[in-house]
mmCIF file of C-alpha atoms and ligand atoms in Angstrom:
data_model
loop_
_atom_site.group_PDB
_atom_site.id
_atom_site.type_symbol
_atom_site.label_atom_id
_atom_site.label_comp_id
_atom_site.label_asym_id
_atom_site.label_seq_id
_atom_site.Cartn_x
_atom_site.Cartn_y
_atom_site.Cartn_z
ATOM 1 C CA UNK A 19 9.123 -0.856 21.419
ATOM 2 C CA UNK A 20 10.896 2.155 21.115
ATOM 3 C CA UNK A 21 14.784 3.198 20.193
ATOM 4 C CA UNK A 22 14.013 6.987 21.080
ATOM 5 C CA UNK A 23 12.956 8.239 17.544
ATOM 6 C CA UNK A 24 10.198 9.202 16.180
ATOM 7 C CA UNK A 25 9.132 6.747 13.455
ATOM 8 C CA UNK A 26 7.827 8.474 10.171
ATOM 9 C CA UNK A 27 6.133 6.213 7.370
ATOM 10 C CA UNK A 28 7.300 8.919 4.674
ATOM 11 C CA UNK A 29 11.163 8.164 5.734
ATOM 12 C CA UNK A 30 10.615 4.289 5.447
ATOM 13 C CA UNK A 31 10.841 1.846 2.854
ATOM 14 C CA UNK A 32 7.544 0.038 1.910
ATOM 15 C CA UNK A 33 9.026 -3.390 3.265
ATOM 16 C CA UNK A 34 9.836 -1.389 6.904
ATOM 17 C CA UNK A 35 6.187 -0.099 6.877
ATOM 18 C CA UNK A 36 4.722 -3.797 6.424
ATOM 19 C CA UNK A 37 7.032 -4.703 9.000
ATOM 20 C CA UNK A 38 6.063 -2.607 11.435
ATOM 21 C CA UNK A 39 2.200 -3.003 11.071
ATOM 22 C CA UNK A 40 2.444 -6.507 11.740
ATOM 23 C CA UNK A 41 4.403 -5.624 15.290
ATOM 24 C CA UNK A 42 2.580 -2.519 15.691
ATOM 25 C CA UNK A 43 -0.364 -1.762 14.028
ATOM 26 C CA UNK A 44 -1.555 1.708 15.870
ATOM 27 C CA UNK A 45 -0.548 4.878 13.348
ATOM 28 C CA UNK A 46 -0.795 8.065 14.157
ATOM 29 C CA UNK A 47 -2.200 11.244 12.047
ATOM 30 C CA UNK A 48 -1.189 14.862 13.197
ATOM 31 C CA UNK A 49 -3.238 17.060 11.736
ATOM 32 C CA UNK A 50 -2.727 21.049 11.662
ATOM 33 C CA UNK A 51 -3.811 23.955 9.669
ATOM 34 C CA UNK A 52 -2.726 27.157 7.441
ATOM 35 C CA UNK A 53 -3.652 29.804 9.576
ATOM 36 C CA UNK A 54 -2.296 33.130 11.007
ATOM 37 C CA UNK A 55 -0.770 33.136 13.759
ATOM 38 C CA UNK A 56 -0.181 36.940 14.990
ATOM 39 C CA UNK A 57 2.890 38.693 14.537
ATOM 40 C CA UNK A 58 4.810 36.178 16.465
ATOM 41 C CA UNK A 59 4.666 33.115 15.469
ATOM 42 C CA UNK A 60 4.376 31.031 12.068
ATOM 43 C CA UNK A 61 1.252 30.628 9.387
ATOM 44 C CA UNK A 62 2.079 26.860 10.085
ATOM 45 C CA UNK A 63 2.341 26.657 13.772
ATOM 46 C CA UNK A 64 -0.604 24.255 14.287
ATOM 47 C CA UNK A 65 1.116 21.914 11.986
ATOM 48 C CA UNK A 66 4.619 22.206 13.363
ATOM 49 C CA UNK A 67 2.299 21.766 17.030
ATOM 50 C CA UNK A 68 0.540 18.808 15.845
ATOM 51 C CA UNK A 69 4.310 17.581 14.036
ATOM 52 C CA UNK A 70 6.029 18.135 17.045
ATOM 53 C CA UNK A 71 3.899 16.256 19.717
ATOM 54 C CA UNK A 72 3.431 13.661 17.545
ATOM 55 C CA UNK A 73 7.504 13.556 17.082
ATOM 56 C CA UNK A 74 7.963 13.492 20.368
ATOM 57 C CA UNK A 75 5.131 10.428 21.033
ATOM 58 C CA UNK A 76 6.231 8.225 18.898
ATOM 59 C CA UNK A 77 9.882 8.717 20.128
ATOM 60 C CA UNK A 78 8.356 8.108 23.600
ATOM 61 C CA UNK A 79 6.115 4.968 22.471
ATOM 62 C CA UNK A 80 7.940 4.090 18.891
ATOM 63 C CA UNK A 81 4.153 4.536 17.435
ATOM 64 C CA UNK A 82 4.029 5.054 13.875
ATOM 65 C CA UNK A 83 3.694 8.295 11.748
ATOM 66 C CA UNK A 84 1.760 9.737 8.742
ATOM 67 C CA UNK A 85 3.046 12.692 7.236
ATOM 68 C CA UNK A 86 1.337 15.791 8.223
ATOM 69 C CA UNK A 87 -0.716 17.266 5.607
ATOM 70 C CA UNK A 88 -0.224 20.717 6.479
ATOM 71 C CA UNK A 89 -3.759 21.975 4.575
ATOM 72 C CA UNK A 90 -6.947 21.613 7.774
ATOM 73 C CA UNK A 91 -10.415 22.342 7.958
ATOM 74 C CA UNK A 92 -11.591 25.842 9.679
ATOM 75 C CA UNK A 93 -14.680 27.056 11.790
ATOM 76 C CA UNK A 94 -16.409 29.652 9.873
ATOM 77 C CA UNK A 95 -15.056 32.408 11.292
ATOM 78 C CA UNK A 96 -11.514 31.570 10.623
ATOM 79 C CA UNK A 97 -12.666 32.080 6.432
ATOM 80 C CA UNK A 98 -11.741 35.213 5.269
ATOM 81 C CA UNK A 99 -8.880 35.881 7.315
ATOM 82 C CA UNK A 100 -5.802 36.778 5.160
ATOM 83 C CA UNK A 101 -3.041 34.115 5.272
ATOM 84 C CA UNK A 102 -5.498 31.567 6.393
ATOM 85 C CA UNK A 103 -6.084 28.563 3.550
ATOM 86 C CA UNK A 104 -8.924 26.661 4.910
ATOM 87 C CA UNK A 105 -10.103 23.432 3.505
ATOM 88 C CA UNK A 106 -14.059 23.093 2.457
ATOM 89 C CA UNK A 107 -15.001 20.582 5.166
ATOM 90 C CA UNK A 108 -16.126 18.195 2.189
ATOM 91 C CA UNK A 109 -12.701 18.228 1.529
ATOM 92 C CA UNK A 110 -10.689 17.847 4.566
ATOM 93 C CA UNK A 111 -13.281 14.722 5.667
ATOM 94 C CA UNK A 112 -12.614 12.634 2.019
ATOM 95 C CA UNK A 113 -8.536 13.624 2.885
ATOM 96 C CA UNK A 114 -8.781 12.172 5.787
ATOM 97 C CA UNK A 115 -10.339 9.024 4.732
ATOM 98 C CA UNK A 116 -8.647 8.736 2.188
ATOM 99 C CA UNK A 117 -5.309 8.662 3.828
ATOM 100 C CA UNK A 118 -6.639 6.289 6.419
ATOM 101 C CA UNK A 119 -7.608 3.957 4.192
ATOM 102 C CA UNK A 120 -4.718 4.312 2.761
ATOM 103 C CA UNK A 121 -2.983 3.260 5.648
ATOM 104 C CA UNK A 122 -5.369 0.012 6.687
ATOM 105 C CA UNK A 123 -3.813 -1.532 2.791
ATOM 106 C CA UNK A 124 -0.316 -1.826 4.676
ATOM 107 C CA UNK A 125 -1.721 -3.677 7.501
ATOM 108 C CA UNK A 126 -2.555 -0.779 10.318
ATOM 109 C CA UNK A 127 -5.644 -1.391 11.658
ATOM 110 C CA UNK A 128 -5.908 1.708 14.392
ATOM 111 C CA UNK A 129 -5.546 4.992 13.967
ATOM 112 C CA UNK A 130 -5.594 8.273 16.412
ATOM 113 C CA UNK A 131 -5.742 11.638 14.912
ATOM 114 C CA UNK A 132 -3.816 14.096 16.521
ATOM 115 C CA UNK A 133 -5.321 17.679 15.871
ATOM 116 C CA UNK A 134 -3.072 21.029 17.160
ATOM 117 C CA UNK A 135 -6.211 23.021 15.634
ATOM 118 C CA UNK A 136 -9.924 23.588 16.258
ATOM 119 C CA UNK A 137 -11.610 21.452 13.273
ATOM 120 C CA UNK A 138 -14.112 19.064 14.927
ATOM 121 C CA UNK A 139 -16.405 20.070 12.452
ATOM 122 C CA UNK A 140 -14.491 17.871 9.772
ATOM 123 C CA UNK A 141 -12.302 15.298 11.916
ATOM 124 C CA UNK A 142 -15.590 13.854 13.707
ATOM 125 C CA UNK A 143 -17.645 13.453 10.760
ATOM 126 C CA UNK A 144 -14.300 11.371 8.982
ATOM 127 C CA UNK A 145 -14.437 9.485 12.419
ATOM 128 C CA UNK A 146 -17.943 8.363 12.310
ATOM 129 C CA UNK A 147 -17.214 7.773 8.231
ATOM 130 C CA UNK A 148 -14.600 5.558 9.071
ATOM 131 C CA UNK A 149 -16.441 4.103 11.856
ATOM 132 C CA UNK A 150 -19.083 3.078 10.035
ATOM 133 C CA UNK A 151 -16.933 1.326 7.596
ATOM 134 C CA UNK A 152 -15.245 -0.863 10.500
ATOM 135 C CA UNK A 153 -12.053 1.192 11.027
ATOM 136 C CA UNK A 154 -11.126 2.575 14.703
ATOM 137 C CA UNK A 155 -10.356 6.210 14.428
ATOM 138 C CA UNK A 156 -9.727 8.275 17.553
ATOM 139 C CA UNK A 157 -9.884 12.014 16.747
ATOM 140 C CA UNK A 158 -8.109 14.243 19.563
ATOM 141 C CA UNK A 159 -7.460 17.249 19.868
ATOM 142 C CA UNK A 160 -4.338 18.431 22.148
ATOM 143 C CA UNK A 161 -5.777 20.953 23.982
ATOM 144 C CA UNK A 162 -8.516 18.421 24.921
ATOM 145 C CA UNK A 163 -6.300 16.043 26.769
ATOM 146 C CA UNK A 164 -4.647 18.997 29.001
ATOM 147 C CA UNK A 165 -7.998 19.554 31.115
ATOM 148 C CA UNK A 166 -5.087 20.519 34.152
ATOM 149 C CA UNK A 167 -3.841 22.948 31.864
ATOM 150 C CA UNK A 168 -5.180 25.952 34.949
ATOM 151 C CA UNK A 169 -1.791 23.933 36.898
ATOM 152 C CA UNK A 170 0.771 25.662 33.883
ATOM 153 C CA UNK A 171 -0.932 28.573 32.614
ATOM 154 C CA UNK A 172 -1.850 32.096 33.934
ATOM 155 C CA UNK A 173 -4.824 32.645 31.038
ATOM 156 C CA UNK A 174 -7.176 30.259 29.144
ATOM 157 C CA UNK A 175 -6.422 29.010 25.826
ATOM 158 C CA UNK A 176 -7.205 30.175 22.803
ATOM 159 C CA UNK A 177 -5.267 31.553 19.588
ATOM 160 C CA UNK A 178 -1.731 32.367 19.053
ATOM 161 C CA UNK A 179 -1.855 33.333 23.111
ATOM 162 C CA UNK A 180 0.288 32.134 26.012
ATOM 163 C CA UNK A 181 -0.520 28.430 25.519
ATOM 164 C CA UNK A 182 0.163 27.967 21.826
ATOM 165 C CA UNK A 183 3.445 30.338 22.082
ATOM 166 C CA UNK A 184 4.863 28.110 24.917
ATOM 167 C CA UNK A 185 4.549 25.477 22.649
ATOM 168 C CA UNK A 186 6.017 26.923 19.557
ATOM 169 C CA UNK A 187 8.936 28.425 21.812
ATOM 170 C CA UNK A 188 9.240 24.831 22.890
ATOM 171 C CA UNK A 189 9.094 22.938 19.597
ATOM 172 C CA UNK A 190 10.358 25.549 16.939
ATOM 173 C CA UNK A 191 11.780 28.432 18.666
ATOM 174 C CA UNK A 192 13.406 29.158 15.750
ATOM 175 C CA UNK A 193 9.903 30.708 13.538
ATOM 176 C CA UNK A 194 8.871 32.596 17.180
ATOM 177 C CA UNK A 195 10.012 36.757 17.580
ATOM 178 C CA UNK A 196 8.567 37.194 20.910
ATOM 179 C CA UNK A 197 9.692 41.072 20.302
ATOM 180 C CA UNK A 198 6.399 40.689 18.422
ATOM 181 C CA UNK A 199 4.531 39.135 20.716
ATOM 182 C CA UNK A 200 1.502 41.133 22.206
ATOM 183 C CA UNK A 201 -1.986 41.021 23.903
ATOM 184 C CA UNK A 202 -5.043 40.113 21.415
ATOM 185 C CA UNK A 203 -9.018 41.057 21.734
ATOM 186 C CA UNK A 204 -11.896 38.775 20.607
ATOM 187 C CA UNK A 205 -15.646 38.836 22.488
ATOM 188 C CA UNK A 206 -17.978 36.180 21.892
ATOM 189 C CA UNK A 207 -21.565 36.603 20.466
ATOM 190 C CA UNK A 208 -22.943 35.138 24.248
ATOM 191 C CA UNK A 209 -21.874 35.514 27.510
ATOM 192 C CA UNK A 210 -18.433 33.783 27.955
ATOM 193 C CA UNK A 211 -19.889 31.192 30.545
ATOM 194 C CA UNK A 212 -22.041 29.304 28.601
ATOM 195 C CA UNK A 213 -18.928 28.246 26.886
ATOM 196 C CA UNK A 214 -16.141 25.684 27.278
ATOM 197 C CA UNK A 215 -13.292 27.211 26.253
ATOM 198 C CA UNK A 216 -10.290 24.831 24.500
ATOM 199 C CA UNK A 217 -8.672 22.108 27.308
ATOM 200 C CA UNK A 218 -11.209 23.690 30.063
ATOM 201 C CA UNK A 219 -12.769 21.242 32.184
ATOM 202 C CA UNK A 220 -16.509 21.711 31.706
ATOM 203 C CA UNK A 221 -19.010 22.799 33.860
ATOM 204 C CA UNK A 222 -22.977 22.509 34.250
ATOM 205 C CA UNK A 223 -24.859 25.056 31.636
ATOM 206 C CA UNK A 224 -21.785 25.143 29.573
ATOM 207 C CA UNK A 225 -21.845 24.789 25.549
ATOM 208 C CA UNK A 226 -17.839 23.323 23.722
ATOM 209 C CA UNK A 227 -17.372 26.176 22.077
ATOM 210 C CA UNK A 228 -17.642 24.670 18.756
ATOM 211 C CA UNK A 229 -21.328 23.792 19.284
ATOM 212 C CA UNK A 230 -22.259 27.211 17.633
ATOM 213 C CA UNK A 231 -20.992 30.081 15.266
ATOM 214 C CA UNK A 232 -20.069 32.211 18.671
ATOM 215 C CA UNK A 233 -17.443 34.169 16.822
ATOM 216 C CA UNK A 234 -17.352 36.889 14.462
ATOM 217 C CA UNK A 235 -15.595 36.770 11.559
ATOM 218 C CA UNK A 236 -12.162 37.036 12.648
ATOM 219 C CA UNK A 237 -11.244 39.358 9.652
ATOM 220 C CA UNK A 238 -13.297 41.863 11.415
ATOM 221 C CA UNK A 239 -13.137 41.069 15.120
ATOM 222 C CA UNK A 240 -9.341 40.707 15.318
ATOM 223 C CA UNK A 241 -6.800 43.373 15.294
ATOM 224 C CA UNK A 242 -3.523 41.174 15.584
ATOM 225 C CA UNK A 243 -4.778 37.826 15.079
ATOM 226 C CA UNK A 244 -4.274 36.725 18.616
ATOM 227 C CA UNK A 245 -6.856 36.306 20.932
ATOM 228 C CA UNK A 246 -5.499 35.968 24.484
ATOM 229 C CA UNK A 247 -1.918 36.926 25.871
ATOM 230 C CA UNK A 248 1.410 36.129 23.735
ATOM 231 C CA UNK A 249 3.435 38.218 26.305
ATOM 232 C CA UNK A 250 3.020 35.483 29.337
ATOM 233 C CA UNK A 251 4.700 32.593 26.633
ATOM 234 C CA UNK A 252 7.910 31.001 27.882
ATOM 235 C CA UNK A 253 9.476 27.834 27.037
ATOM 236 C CA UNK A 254 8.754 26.018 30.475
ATOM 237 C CA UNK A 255 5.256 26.321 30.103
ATOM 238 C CA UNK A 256 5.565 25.075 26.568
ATOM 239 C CA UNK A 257 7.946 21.865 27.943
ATOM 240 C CA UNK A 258 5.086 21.289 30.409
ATOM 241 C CA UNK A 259 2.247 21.408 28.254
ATOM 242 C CA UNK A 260 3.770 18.878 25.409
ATOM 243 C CA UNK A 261 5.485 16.527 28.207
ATOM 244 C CA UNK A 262 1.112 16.164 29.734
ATOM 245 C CA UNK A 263 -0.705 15.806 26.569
ATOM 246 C CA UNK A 264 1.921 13.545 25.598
ATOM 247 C CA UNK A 265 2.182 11.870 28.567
ATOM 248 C CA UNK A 266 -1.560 11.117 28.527
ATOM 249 C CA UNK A 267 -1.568 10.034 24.430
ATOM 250 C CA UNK A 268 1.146 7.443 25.056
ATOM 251 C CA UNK A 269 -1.303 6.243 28.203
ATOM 252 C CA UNK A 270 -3.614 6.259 25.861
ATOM 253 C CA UNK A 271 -1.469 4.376 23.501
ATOM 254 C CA UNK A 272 -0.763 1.574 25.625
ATOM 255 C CA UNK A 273 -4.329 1.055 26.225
ATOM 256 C CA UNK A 274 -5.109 -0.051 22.977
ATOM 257 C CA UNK A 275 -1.539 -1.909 22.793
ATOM 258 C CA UNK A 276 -2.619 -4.112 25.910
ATOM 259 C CA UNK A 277 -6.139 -4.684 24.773
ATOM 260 C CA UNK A 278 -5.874 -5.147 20.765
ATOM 261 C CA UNK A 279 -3.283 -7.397 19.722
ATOM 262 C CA UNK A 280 -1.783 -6.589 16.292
ATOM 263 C CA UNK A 281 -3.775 -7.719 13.382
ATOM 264 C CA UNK A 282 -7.056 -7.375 15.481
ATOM 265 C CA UNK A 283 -9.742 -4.454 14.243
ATOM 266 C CA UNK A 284 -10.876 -3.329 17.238
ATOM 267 C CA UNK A 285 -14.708 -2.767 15.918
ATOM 268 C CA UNK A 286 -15.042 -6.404 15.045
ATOM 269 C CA UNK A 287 -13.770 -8.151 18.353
ATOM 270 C CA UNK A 288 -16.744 -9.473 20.835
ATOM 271 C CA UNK A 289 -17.850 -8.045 23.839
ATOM 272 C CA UNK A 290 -16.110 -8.861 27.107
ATOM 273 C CA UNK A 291 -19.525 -9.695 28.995
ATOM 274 C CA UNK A 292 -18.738 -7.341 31.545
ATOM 275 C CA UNK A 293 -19.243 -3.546 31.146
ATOM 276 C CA UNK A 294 -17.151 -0.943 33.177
ATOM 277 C CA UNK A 295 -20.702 1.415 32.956
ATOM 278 C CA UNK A 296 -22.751 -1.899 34.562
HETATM 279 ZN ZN1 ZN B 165 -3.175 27.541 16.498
#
């Protein structure tokens, strides 16, 4: 199913998108934000992150892409922070649908959001929105499917830091000055166990760390808009990092190729009879 490259609706004629949805009818959103980024590294790195797996899954599974947005939804304390342009979650969900509905008029009938950027709050509602209008929506986020992620890096993830560095020295070396680069601050309003941090396996008596305004406002709490350690980024970890979360979205991928043939909507179809939680 695929020659090698990535597959972009926006660089298609209409006929080779209607085409393709009756082959393959899986598309695939990346989502990203507007958002400083430290010294180092680009206001649109989660985008170009987001852009840039998503590039590199659909040349691995020929998968179709929706453009990128650019424009995401933030947690409240990302608001206020200078350079950041944060959708109102209203917003970001009706985007969302709207482009996914979009989508289902030229015959795809499965979508996976890829998010390089913490914004639950918005993509889960638009999930559960779509959901309950029939459409299968799977909203991931990257960091989420790279639970092994304590087998490439030194330091847990978090913002503009070793992990999302590597990947931007991987994918767009070109907007990274790692002369820049530097270690950030950031303490949480509780006690840092309680809290599972982004792609960390979790453990008993542990909250995701979106279940709760745990962060300052950054404007206040951060002095170079990094929180974690830019100075242990290299472009091996980065290569590492994309080729597992990739590796496990095109797994992913197949799964739904193998059970759903094209043309089927996944929330309609009747249930096996057997249950894999029997
Ligand atoms: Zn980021």
């Amino acid at each position: 199913m695929s020659n090698g490259k990535a597959i972009w609706w926006q660089n298609l004629s209409a006929q080779e998108v209607l085409d393709h949805a009756k082959k393959d009818d899986i598309a695939i959103l990346p989502l990203g934000a507007i958002e400083q980024h430290g010294p180092h590294c680009p206001c649109g790195s989660d985008d170009f992150n987001a852009i840039g797996l998503a590039g590199k899954l659909s040349e691995k599974t020929g998968v179709m892409l929706l453009p990128c947005p650019m424009y995401g939804s933030h947690p409240a304390h990302h608001w206020g922070m200078p350079t950041n342009i944060p959708l109102r979650y209203e917003t970001h969900i009706a985007m969302i649908e709207d482009i996914i509905k979009g989508a289902t008029v030229a015959g795809f009938n499965k979508f996976i959001i890829i998010s390089a950027h913490g914004q639950v709050s918005s993509t889960i509602v638009a999930v559960h929105k779509l959901g309950i209008d029939g459409i299968f929506t799977i909203s991931l986020h990257w960091y989420d499917f790279l639970r092994d992620q304590k087998n490439i890096l030194e330091t847990g993830m978090w913002h503009a830091d070793e992990a999302e560095t590597s990947m931007a020295l991987y994918l767009y070396p070109e907007f990274v000055d790692m002369s820049k680069a530097a270690k950030g601050g950031g303490t949480p309003l509780v006690d840092p166990k309680f809290i599972i941090g982004p792609g960390l396996p979790a453990g008993p008596g542990m909250m995701y760390h979106f279940e709760g305004t745990f962060g300052r406002p950054e404007y206040k709490e951060l002095k170079n808009g990094i929180i974690g350690d830019a100075t242990l980024a290299t472009v091996e970890k980065g290569e590492k990092m994309v080729t597992t979360v990739v590796g496990y979205m095109a797994e992913l991928i197949e799964d739904i190729r193998t059970r759903y043939e094209p043309g089927v909507k996944p929330l309609e179809t009747e249930p096996p009879g057997d249950s894999p939680w029997a």
